[in-house]
PDB file of C-alpha atoms in Angstrom:
ATOM      1  CA  UNK A   1      28.247 -14.125 -17.912  1.00  0.00           C
ATOM      2  CA  UNK A   2      25.445 -15.773 -16.803  1.00  0.00           C
ATOM      3  CA  UNK A   3      23.417 -12.676 -16.145  1.00  0.00           C
ATOM      4  CA  UNK A   4      24.251 -11.147 -19.245  1.00  0.00           C
ATOM      5  CA  UNK A   5      23.103 -13.833 -21.086  1.00  0.00           C
ATOM      6  CA  UNK A   6      19.860 -14.358 -18.365  1.00  0.00           C
ATOM      7  CA  UNK A   7      18.589 -10.768 -19.349  1.00  0.00           C
ATOM      8  CA  UNK A   8      19.476 -10.802 -23.078  1.00  0.00           C
ATOM      9  CA  UNK A   9      17.135 -13.970 -22.822  1.00  0.00           C
ATOM     10  CA  UNK A  10      14.366 -12.567 -20.674  1.00  0.00           C
ATOM     11  CA  UNK A  11      14.695  -9.426 -22.890  1.00  0.00           C
ATOM     12  CA  UNK A  12      14.169 -11.151 -25.890  1.00  0.00           C
ATOM     13  CA  UNK A  13      10.960 -12.907 -24.016  1.00  0.00           C
ATOM     14  CA  UNK A  14       9.637  -9.016 -22.834  1.00  0.00           C
ATOM     15  CA  UNK A  15      10.042  -7.798 -26.519  1.00  0.00           C
ATOM     16  CA  UNK A  16       7.885 -10.900 -27.754  1.00  0.00           C
ATOM     17  CA  UNK A  17       5.487 -10.657 -25.302  1.00  0.00           C
ATOM     18  CA  UNK A  18       4.846  -6.855 -26.315  1.00  0.00           C
ATOM     19  CA  UNK A  19       4.181  -7.620 -30.140  1.00  0.00           C
ATOM     20  CA  UNK A  20       1.215  -9.672 -28.940  1.00  0.00           C
ATOM     21  CA  UNK A  21      -0.489  -7.608 -25.617  1.00  0.00           C
ATOM     22  CA  UNK A  22      -1.671  -4.291 -25.387  1.00  0.00           C
ATOM     23  CA  UNK A  23       0.199  -3.900 -22.410  1.00  0.00           C
ATOM     24  CA  UNK A  24       2.952  -1.372 -24.307  1.00  0.00           C
ATOM     25  CA  UNK A  25       2.693   2.310 -25.252  1.00  0.00           C
ATOM     26  CA  UNK A  26       4.896   4.091 -27.155  1.00  0.00           C
ATOM     27  CA  UNK A  27       4.853   7.800 -27.032  1.00  0.00           C
ATOM     28  CA  UNK A  28       6.503   9.562 -29.640  1.00  0.00           C
ATOM     29  CA  UNK A  29       8.740   8.767 -32.676  1.00  0.00           C
ATOM     30  CA  UNK A  30      10.795   5.591 -32.891  1.00  0.00           C
ATOM     31  CA  UNK A  31      13.240   6.183 -35.813  1.00  0.00           C
ATOM     32  CA  UNK A  32      16.859   7.679 -34.212  1.00  0.00           C
ATOM     33  CA  UNK A  33      15.467   7.981 -30.614  1.00  0.00           C
ATOM     34  CA  UNK A  34      17.213   6.313 -28.017  1.00  0.00           C
ATOM     35  CA  UNK A  35      14.302   4.512 -26.040  1.00  0.00           C
ATOM     36  CA  UNK A  36      13.853   5.154 -22.456  1.00  0.00           C
ATOM     37  CA  UNK A  37      11.740   2.147 -20.892  1.00  0.00           C
ATOM     38  CA  UNK A  38       9.246   2.575 -18.029  1.00  0.00           C
ATOM     39  CA  UNK A  39       7.698  -0.041 -16.185  1.00  0.00           C
ATOM     40  CA  UNK A  40       4.499   0.461 -14.057  1.00  0.00           C
ATOM     41  CA  UNK A  41       1.887  -1.134 -12.421  1.00  0.00           C
ATOM     42  CA  UNK A  42      -1.597  -1.345 -14.363  1.00  0.00           C
ATOM     43  CA  UNK A  43      -3.506   1.316 -12.109  1.00  0.00           C
ATOM     44  CA  UNK A  44      -0.761   4.236 -13.717  1.00  0.00           C
ATOM     45  CA  UNK A  45      -2.224   3.543 -17.220  1.00  0.00           C
ATOM     46  CA  UNK A  46      -4.467   6.134 -17.270  1.00  0.00           C
ATOM     47  CA  UNK A  47      -2.159   9.137 -16.032  1.00  0.00           C
ATOM     48  CA  UNK A  48       1.940   7.718 -17.032  1.00  0.00           C
ATOM     49  CA  UNK A  49       1.036   8.263 -20.884  1.00  0.00           C
ATOM     50  CA  UNK A  50       0.327  11.783 -19.963  1.00  0.00           C
ATOM     51  CA  UNK A  51       4.018  12.275 -18.109  1.00  0.00           C
ATOM     52  CA  UNK A  52       5.704  10.148 -20.990  1.00  0.00           C
ATOM     53  CA  UNK A  53       4.218  12.839 -23.641  1.00  0.00           C
ATOM     54  CA  UNK A  54       5.551  15.843 -21.402  1.00  0.00           C
ATOM     55  CA  UNK A  55       9.031  14.154 -20.770  1.00  0.00           C
ATOM     56  CA  UNK A  56       9.160  13.777 -24.836  1.00  0.00           C
ATOM     57  CA  UNK A  57       8.301  17.204 -25.298  1.00  0.00           C
ATOM     58  CA  UNK A  58      11.505  18.462 -23.228  1.00  0.00           C
ATOM     59  CA  UNK A  59      13.628  15.366 -24.668  1.00  0.00           C
ATOM     60  CA  UNK A  60      12.806  15.336 -28.425  1.00  0.00           C
ATOM     61  CA  UNK A  61      15.561  12.227 -29.061  1.00  0.00           C
ATOM     62  CA  UNK A  62      13.642  10.078 -26.645  1.00  0.00           C
ATOM     63  CA  UNK A  63      11.317   7.701 -26.871  1.00  0.00           C
ATOM     64  CA  UNK A  64       9.332   6.434 -24.017  1.00  0.00           C
ATOM     65  CA  UNK A  65       8.269   3.081 -23.831  1.00  0.00           C
ATOM     66  CA  UNK A  66       5.809   2.386 -21.391  1.00  0.00           C
ATOM     67  CA  UNK A  67       5.187  -1.539 -19.867  1.00  0.00           C
ATOM     68  CA  UNK A  68       1.769  -1.871 -17.864  1.00  0.00           C
ATOM     69  CA  UNK A  69       0.995  -4.850 -15.777  1.00  0.00           C
ATOM     70  CA  UNK A  70       0.952  -5.855 -12.120  1.00  0.00           C
ATOM     71  CA  UNK A  71       3.247  -4.689  -9.828  1.00  0.00           C
ATOM     72  CA  UNK A  72       4.726  -7.966  -8.634  1.00  0.00           C
ATOM     73  CA  UNK A  73       4.859  -9.464 -12.168  1.00  0.00           C
ATOM     74  CA  UNK A  74       7.173  -6.292 -13.546  1.00  0.00           C
ATOM     75  CA  UNK A  75       9.323  -6.698 -10.478  1.00  0.00           C
ATOM     76  CA  UNK A  76       9.693 -10.302 -10.857  1.00  0.00           C
ATOM     77  CA  UNK A  77      10.741  -9.839 -14.621  1.00  0.00           C
ATOM     78  CA  UNK A  78      13.366  -6.850 -13.578  1.00  0.00           C
ATOM     79  CA  UNK A  79      14.535  -9.251 -11.049  1.00  0.00           C
ATOM     80  CA  UNK A  80      15.046 -11.583 -13.689  1.00  0.00           C
ATOM     81  CA  UNK A  81      16.697  -9.613 -15.853  1.00  0.00           C
ATOM     82  CA  UNK A  82      14.401  -7.446 -17.860  1.00  0.00           C
ATOM     83  CA  UNK A  83      15.814  -4.219 -19.394  1.00  0.00           C
ATOM     84  CA  UNK A  84      13.574  -1.341 -17.320  1.00  0.00           C
ATOM     85  CA  UNK A  85      14.973   2.212 -16.696  1.00  0.00           C
ATOM     86  CA  UNK A  86      12.356   3.008 -14.073  1.00  0.00           C
ATOM     87  CA  UNK A  87      10.086   1.365 -12.525  1.00  0.00           C
ATOM     88  CA  UNK A  88       6.780   2.723 -10.429  1.00  0.00           C
ATOM     89  CA  UNK A  89       5.146   0.429  -7.929  1.00  0.00           C
ATOM     90  CA  UNK A  90       1.564   0.444  -6.804  1.00  0.00           C
ATOM     91  CA  UNK A  91       3.227  -0.591  -3.325  1.00  0.00           C
ATOM     92  CA  UNK A  92       6.006   0.052  -1.116  1.00  0.00           C
ATOM     93  CA  UNK A  93       6.502  -3.541  -0.638  1.00  0.00           C
ATOM     94  CA  UNK A  94       7.130  -4.589  -3.708  1.00  0.00           C
ATOM     95  CA  UNK A  95       9.940  -1.946  -4.385  1.00  0.00           C
ATOM     96  CA  UNK A  96      11.130  -2.914  -1.291  1.00  0.00           C
ATOM     97  CA  UNK A  97      11.893  -6.363  -2.122  1.00  0.00           C
ATOM     98  CA  UNK A  98      14.009  -4.873  -5.169  1.00  0.00           C
ATOM     99  CA  UNK A  99      16.217  -2.946  -2.960  1.00  0.00           C
ATOM    100  CA  UNK A 100      16.999  -5.850  -0.563  1.00  0.00           C
ATOM    101  CA  UNK A 101      18.056  -7.636  -3.434  1.00  0.00           C
ATOM    102  CA  UNK A 102      20.408  -4.966  -4.492  1.00  0.00           C
ATOM    103  CA  UNK A 103      17.910  -4.609  -8.033  1.00  0.00           C
ATOM    104  CA  UNK A 104      17.780  -0.586  -7.381  1.00  0.00           C
ATOM    105  CA  UNK A 105      20.303   2.147  -8.083  1.00  0.00           C
ATOM    106  CA  UNK A 106      19.211   3.856  -4.895  1.00  0.00           C
ATOM    107  CA  UNK A 107      16.288   3.976  -2.743  1.00  0.00           C
ATOM    108  CA  UNK A 108      12.936   4.815  -4.575  1.00  0.00           C
ATOM    109  CA  UNK A 109      10.718   7.698  -3.774  1.00  0.00           C
ATOM    110  CA  UNK A 110       6.873   7.602  -3.044  1.00  0.00           C
ATOM    111  CA  UNK A 111       5.113   9.713  -5.454  1.00  0.00           C
ATOM    112  CA  UNK A 112       1.376   8.774  -5.027  1.00  0.00           C
ATOM    113  CA  UNK A 113      -1.143   7.048  -2.905  1.00  0.00           C
ATOM    114  CA  UNK A 114      -3.843   5.295  -3.920  1.00  0.00           C
ATOM    115  CA  UNK A 115      -7.244   3.610  -1.853  1.00  0.00           C
ATOM    116  CA  UNK A 116      -9.712   0.986  -3.556  1.00  0.00           C
ATOM    117  CA  UNK A 117     -13.191   1.132  -3.693  1.00  0.00           C
ATOM    118  CA  UNK A 118     -16.006  -1.168  -5.122  1.00  0.00           C
ATOM    119  CA  UNK A 119     -16.896  -0.984  -8.867  1.00  0.00           C
ATOM    120  CA  UNK A 120     -20.331  -2.219  -9.938  1.00  0.00           C
ATOM    121  CA  UNK A 121     -21.781  -2.222 -12.985  1.00  0.00           C
ATOM    122  CA  UNK A 122     -24.065   0.537 -14.763  1.00  0.00           C
ATOM    123  CA  UNK A 123     -27.416   0.595 -12.535  1.00  0.00           C
ATOM    124  CA  UNK A 124     -25.566  -1.502 -10.089  1.00  0.00           C
ATOM    125  CA  UNK A 125     -28.339  -4.804 -10.692  1.00  0.00           C
ATOM    126  CA  UNK A 126     -27.069  -6.536  -7.687  1.00  0.00           C
ATOM    127  CA  UNK A 127     -27.713  -3.875  -5.298  1.00  0.00           C
ATOM    128  CA  UNK A 128     -24.004  -3.304  -3.645  1.00  0.00           C
ATOM    129  CA  UNK A 129     -24.090  -1.088  -1.035  1.00  0.00           C
ATOM    130  CA  UNK A 130     -20.759  -1.707   0.942  1.00  0.00           C
ATOM    131  CA  UNK A 131     -18.425  -3.966   1.502  1.00  0.00           C
ATOM    132  CA  UNK A 132     -20.059  -6.699   3.804  1.00  0.00           C
ATOM    133  CA  UNK A 133     -22.471  -7.089   0.711  1.00  0.00           C
ATOM    134  CA  UNK A 134     -19.903  -8.850  -1.183  1.00  0.00           C
ATOM    135  CA  UNK A 135     -20.182 -11.663   0.916  1.00  0.00           C
ATOM    136  CA  UNK A 136     -23.664 -12.678  -0.513  1.00  0.00           C
ATOM    137  CA  UNK A 137     -22.872 -15.930  -2.504  1.00  0.00           C
ATOM    138  CA  UNK A 138     -25.319 -14.813  -4.970  1.00  0.00           C
ATOM    139  CA  UNK A 139     -22.865 -12.269  -6.282  1.00  0.00           C
ATOM    140  CA  UNK A 140     -20.105 -12.869  -8.220  1.00  0.00           C
ATOM    141  CA  UNK A 141     -17.041 -10.873  -6.730  1.00  0.00           C
ATOM    142  CA  UNK A 142     -13.869 -10.568  -8.647  1.00  0.00           C
ATOM    143  CA  UNK A 143     -10.560  -8.882  -6.815  1.00  0.00           C
ATOM    144  CA  UNK A 144      -6.820  -8.506  -7.404  1.00  0.00           C
ATOM    145  CA  UNK A 145      -4.648 -11.923  -6.398  1.00  0.00           C
ATOM    146  CA  UNK A 146      -2.901 -11.076  -3.322  1.00  0.00           C
ATOM    147  CA  UNK A 147       0.190 -11.544  -4.520  1.00  0.00           C
ATOM    148  CA  UNK A 148      -0.040  -7.720  -6.452  1.00  0.00           C
ATOM    149  CA  UNK A 149      -0.440  -4.582  -4.578  1.00  0.00           C
ATOM    150  CA  UNK A 150      -4.348  -4.461  -5.136  1.00  0.00           C
ATOM    151  CA  UNK A 151      -4.565  -7.863  -3.792  1.00  0.00           C
ATOM    152  CA  UNK A 152      -2.913  -7.386  -0.802  1.00  0.00           C
ATOM    153  CA  UNK A 153      -5.174  -4.457   0.294  1.00  0.00           C
ATOM    154  CA  UNK A 154      -8.000  -6.179  -0.454  1.00  0.00           C
ATOM    155  CA  UNK A 155      -6.723  -8.479   2.542  1.00  0.00           C
ATOM    156  CA  UNK A 156      -5.811  -6.318   4.550  1.00  0.00           C
ATOM    157  CA  UNK A 157      -9.580  -4.538   4.236  1.00  0.00           C
ATOM    158  CA  UNK A 158     -10.683  -8.083   5.069  1.00  0.00           C
ATOM    159  CA  UNK A 159      -9.024  -7.964   8.034  1.00  0.00           C
ATOM    160  CA  UNK A 160      -9.838  -5.152   9.601  1.00  0.00           C
ATOM    161  CA  UNK A 161     -13.691  -5.475   8.850  1.00  0.00           C
ATOM    162  CA  UNK A 162     -13.608  -9.365   9.799  1.00  0.00           C
ATOM    163  CA  UNK A 163     -15.581  -9.897   6.442  1.00  0.00           C
ATOM    164  CA  UNK A 164     -13.929 -12.790   4.172  1.00  0.00           C
ATOM    165  CA  UNK A 165     -14.859 -12.738   0.838  1.00  0.00           C
ATOM    166  CA  UNK A 166     -15.102 -15.702  -1.711  1.00  0.00           C
ATOM    167  CA  UNK A 167     -14.194 -13.919  -4.874  1.00  0.00           C
ATOM    168  CA  UNK A 168     -14.971 -15.668  -8.091  1.00  0.00           C
ATOM    169  CA  UNK A 169     -11.704 -14.937  -9.809  1.00  0.00           C
ATOM    170  CA  UNK A 170      -8.075 -13.212  -8.430  1.00  0.00           C
ATOM    171  CA  UNK A 171      -6.854 -11.517 -11.302  1.00  0.00           C
ATOM    172  CA  UNK A 172      -3.561 -10.922 -12.399  1.00  0.00           C
ATOM    173  CA  UNK A 173      -3.827  -6.768 -12.108  1.00  0.00           C
ATOM    174  CA  UNK A 174      -6.652  -4.203 -11.129  1.00  0.00           C
ATOM    175  CA  UNK A 175      -7.420  -3.352 -14.673  1.00  0.00           C
ATOM    176  CA  UNK A 176      -8.307  -7.008 -15.332  1.00  0.00           C
ATOM    177  CA  UNK A 177     -10.776  -6.787 -12.565  1.00  0.00           C
ATOM    178  CA  UNK A 178     -12.415  -3.524 -13.453  1.00  0.00           C
ATOM    179  CA  UNK A 179     -12.533  -4.879 -17.206  1.00  0.00           C
ATOM    180  CA  UNK A 180     -14.721  -8.020 -15.820  1.00  0.00           C
ATOM    181  CA  UNK A 181     -17.265  -5.585 -14.480  1.00  0.00           C
ATOM    182  CA  UNK A 182     -17.370  -3.354 -17.395  1.00  0.00           C
ATOM    183  CA  UNK A 183     -18.107  -6.202 -19.059  1.00  0.00           C
ATOM    184  CA  UNK A 184     -21.175  -7.770 -16.891  1.00  0.00           C
ATOM    185  CA  UNK A 185     -19.097 -10.503 -15.746  1.00  0.00           C
ATOM    186  CA  UNK A 186     -18.737  -9.261 -12.004  1.00  0.00           C
ATOM    187  CA  UNK A 187     -21.770  -8.039 -10.019  1.00  0.00           C
ATOM    188  CA  UNK A 188     -18.695  -5.936  -7.950  1.00  0.00           C
ATOM    189  CA  UNK A 189     -15.063  -5.964  -8.120  1.00  0.00           C
ATOM    190  CA  UNK A 190     -12.518  -4.109  -5.945  1.00  0.00           C
ATOM    191  CA  UNK A 191     -10.448  -1.609  -7.631  1.00  0.00           C
ATOM    192  CA  UNK A 192      -8.367   1.547  -6.599  1.00  0.00           C
ATOM    193  CA  UNK A 193     -10.293   5.164  -6.772  1.00  0.00           C
ATOM    194  CA  UNK A 194      -8.437   5.888  -9.744  1.00  0.00           C
ATOM    195  CA  UNK A 195      -9.578   3.357 -11.992  1.00  0.00           C
ATOM    196  CA  UNK A 196     -13.269   3.673 -11.135  1.00  0.00           C
ATOM    197  CA  UNK A 197     -12.953   7.316 -11.736  1.00  0.00           C
ATOM    198  CA  UNK A 198     -12.055   6.876 -15.550  1.00  0.00           C
ATOM    199  CA  UNK A 199     -14.631   4.112 -16.286  1.00  0.00           C
ATOM    200  CA  UNK A 200     -17.460   6.328 -14.423  1.00  0.00           C
ATOM    201  CA  UNK A 201     -16.702   8.864 -16.604  1.00  0.00           C
ATOM    202  CA  UNK A 202     -17.172   6.880 -19.226  1.00  0.00           C
ATOM    203  CA  UNK A 203     -20.267   5.842 -18.166  1.00  0.00           C
ATOM    204  CA  UNK A 204     -19.278   1.647 -17.931  1.00  0.00           C
ATOM    205  CA  UNK A 205     -19.520   1.608 -14.414  1.00  0.00           C
ATOM    206  CA  UNK A 206     -20.232   2.929 -10.821  1.00  0.00           C
ATOM    207  CA  UNK A 207     -18.484   3.347  -7.467  1.00  0.00           C
ATOM    208  CA  UNK A 208     -19.758   2.353  -3.727  1.00  0.00           C
ATOM    209  CA  UNK A 209     -17.979   3.906  -1.295  1.00  0.00           C
ATOM    210  CA  UNK A 210     -16.982   2.218   2.074  1.00  0.00           C
ATOM    211  CA  UNK A 211     -15.225   3.643   5.021  1.00  0.00           C
ATOM    212  CA  UNK A 212     -13.265   1.713   5.618  1.00  0.00           C
ATOM    213  CA  UNK A 213     -10.970   1.732   2.230  1.00  0.00           C
ATOM    214  CA  UNK A 214      -9.429   5.322   3.642  1.00  0.00           C
ATOM    215  CA  UNK A 215      -7.715   3.017   6.454  1.00  0.00           C
ATOM    216  CA  UNK A 216      -5.798   1.268   3.823  1.00  0.00           C
ATOM    217  CA  UNK A 217      -4.025   2.680   1.576  1.00  0.00           C
ATOM    218  CA  UNK A 218      -1.119   2.019  -0.706  1.00  0.00           C
ATOM    219  CA  UNK A 219       1.870   3.876  -1.268  1.00  0.00           C
ATOM    220  CA  UNK A 220       3.402   3.741  -4.735  1.00  0.00           C
ATOM    221  CA  UNK A 221       7.221   4.824  -5.053  1.00  0.00           C
ATOM    222  CA  UNK A 222       9.704   5.330  -8.016  1.00  0.00           C
ATOM    223  CA  UNK A 223      12.766   3.622  -8.479  1.00  0.00           C
ATOM    224  CA  UNK A 224      15.735   3.048 -11.113  1.00  0.00           C
ATOM    225  CA  UNK A 225      16.686  -0.924 -11.447  1.00  0.00           C
ATOM    226  CA  UNK A 226      20.410  -1.271 -10.908  1.00  0.00           C
ATOM    227  CA  UNK A 227      20.675  -2.679 -14.627  1.00  0.00           C
ATOM    228  CA  UNK A 228      19.038   0.519 -15.950  1.00  0.00           C
ATOM    229  CA  UNK A 229      20.342   1.309 -19.569  1.00  0.00           C
ATOM    230  CA  UNK A 230      19.982   4.952 -19.159  1.00  0.00           C
ATOM    231  CA  UNK A 231      20.594   6.214 -15.983  1.00  0.00           C
ATOM    232  CA  UNK A 232      20.726   9.900 -16.657  1.00  0.00           C
ATOM    233  CA  UNK A 233      17.356   9.494 -18.450  1.00  0.00           C
ATOM    234  CA  UNK A 234      15.849   7.534 -15.866  1.00  0.00           C
ATOM    235  CA  UNK A 235      16.734  10.241 -13.139  1.00  0.00           C
ATOM    236  CA  UNK A 236      15.040  12.969 -15.167  1.00  0.00           C
ATOM    237  CA  UNK A 237      11.965  10.984 -15.930  1.00  0.00           C
ATOM    238  CA  UNK A 238      12.201  10.397 -11.905  1.00  0.00           C
ATOM    239  CA  UNK A 239      12.125  14.084 -11.514  1.00  0.00           C
ATOM    240  CA  UNK A 240       9.420  14.735 -13.720  1.00  0.00           C
ATOM    241  CA  UNK A 241       6.755  12.361 -11.843  1.00  0.00           C
ATOM    242  CA  UNK A 242       7.884  14.386  -8.196  1.00  0.00           C
ATOM    243  CA  UNK A 243       8.110  17.637  -9.778  1.00  0.00           C
ATOM    244  CA  UNK A 244       5.134  20.077  -9.446  1.00  0.00           C
ATOM    245  CA  UNK A 245       3.749  19.196 -12.625  1.00  0.00           C
ATOM    246  CA  UNK A 246       3.650  15.475 -12.631  1.00  0.00           C
ATOM    247  CA  UNK A 247       2.011  15.834  -8.920  1.00  0.00           C
ATOM    248  CA  UNK A 248      -0.356  18.034 -10.347  1.00  0.00           C
ATOM    249  CA  UNK A 249      -1.058  15.409 -13.425  1.00  0.00           C
ATOM    250  CA  UNK A 250      -1.274  12.680 -10.447  1.00  0.00           C
ATOM    251  CA  UNK A 251      -3.254  14.481  -8.742  1.00  0.00           C
ATOM    252  CA  UNK A 252      -5.871  15.204 -11.261  1.00  0.00           C
ATOM    253  CA  UNK A 253      -6.060  11.627 -12.082  1.00  0.00           C
ATOM    254  CA  UNK A 254      -7.435  11.223  -8.552  1.00  0.00           C
ATOM    255  CA  UNK A 255      -3.795  10.037  -7.176  1.00  0.00           C
ATOM    256  CA  UNK A 256      -2.978  11.159  -3.091  1.00  0.00           C
ATOM    257  CA  UNK A 257      -0.243  12.696  -2.083  1.00  0.00           C
ATOM    258  CA  UNK A 258       2.304  10.534  -0.301  1.00  0.00           C
ATOM    259  CA  UNK A 259       3.013  11.263   3.528  1.00  0.00           C
TER     260      UNK A 259
END
């Protein structure tokens, strides 16, 4: 009983949060639809709407609701009883914690990979050329917090290179890092290659590659929470993500293939 009450309270809190934030995307009609709730890492913001639209075309009575945030934040919400039918994390460890706690309906499945890169404002005014440049005390550098996948990957790169960053801020998700660079509030930020690709195409940032990034790869798994309200639909959405069509959409967005 306490679990049900807690789940109801968290569900109400999540619903209220959605009303005042831009972290939720609704695809398709709402009236008369079954709602499939998908929690997805912030770095999937530019690609999962395409998958949701594709799913709705073959499931006309389904309204896919996408909730984007840092993977650790989403996992915590699920652990506290938030209603989610599908969870797509930006790293395997975050998903593994849910699995160890018995909060997944079966094992999660890897569906994509991603690596970090450096984003700088248009024109690269600080003259950043590689990862080691980010230790310059005159630079304003932003990264993800260590508790989220992009932050954990940043720490691994620091250990690999022997370079210790002193960032001006540690953000809750990768999109927050990118936003600060786009706004000119930072000279450089560490983001995923998929995020920077969209911003480069929009002409808001430039990308600075560094070779060490290839050695730190994040694998993205997709899983179904044990308390999912629509497990059959959740499995079909997961199958779409893993299908040839889903993989094509992900590859076109710059994601890699899991090994």
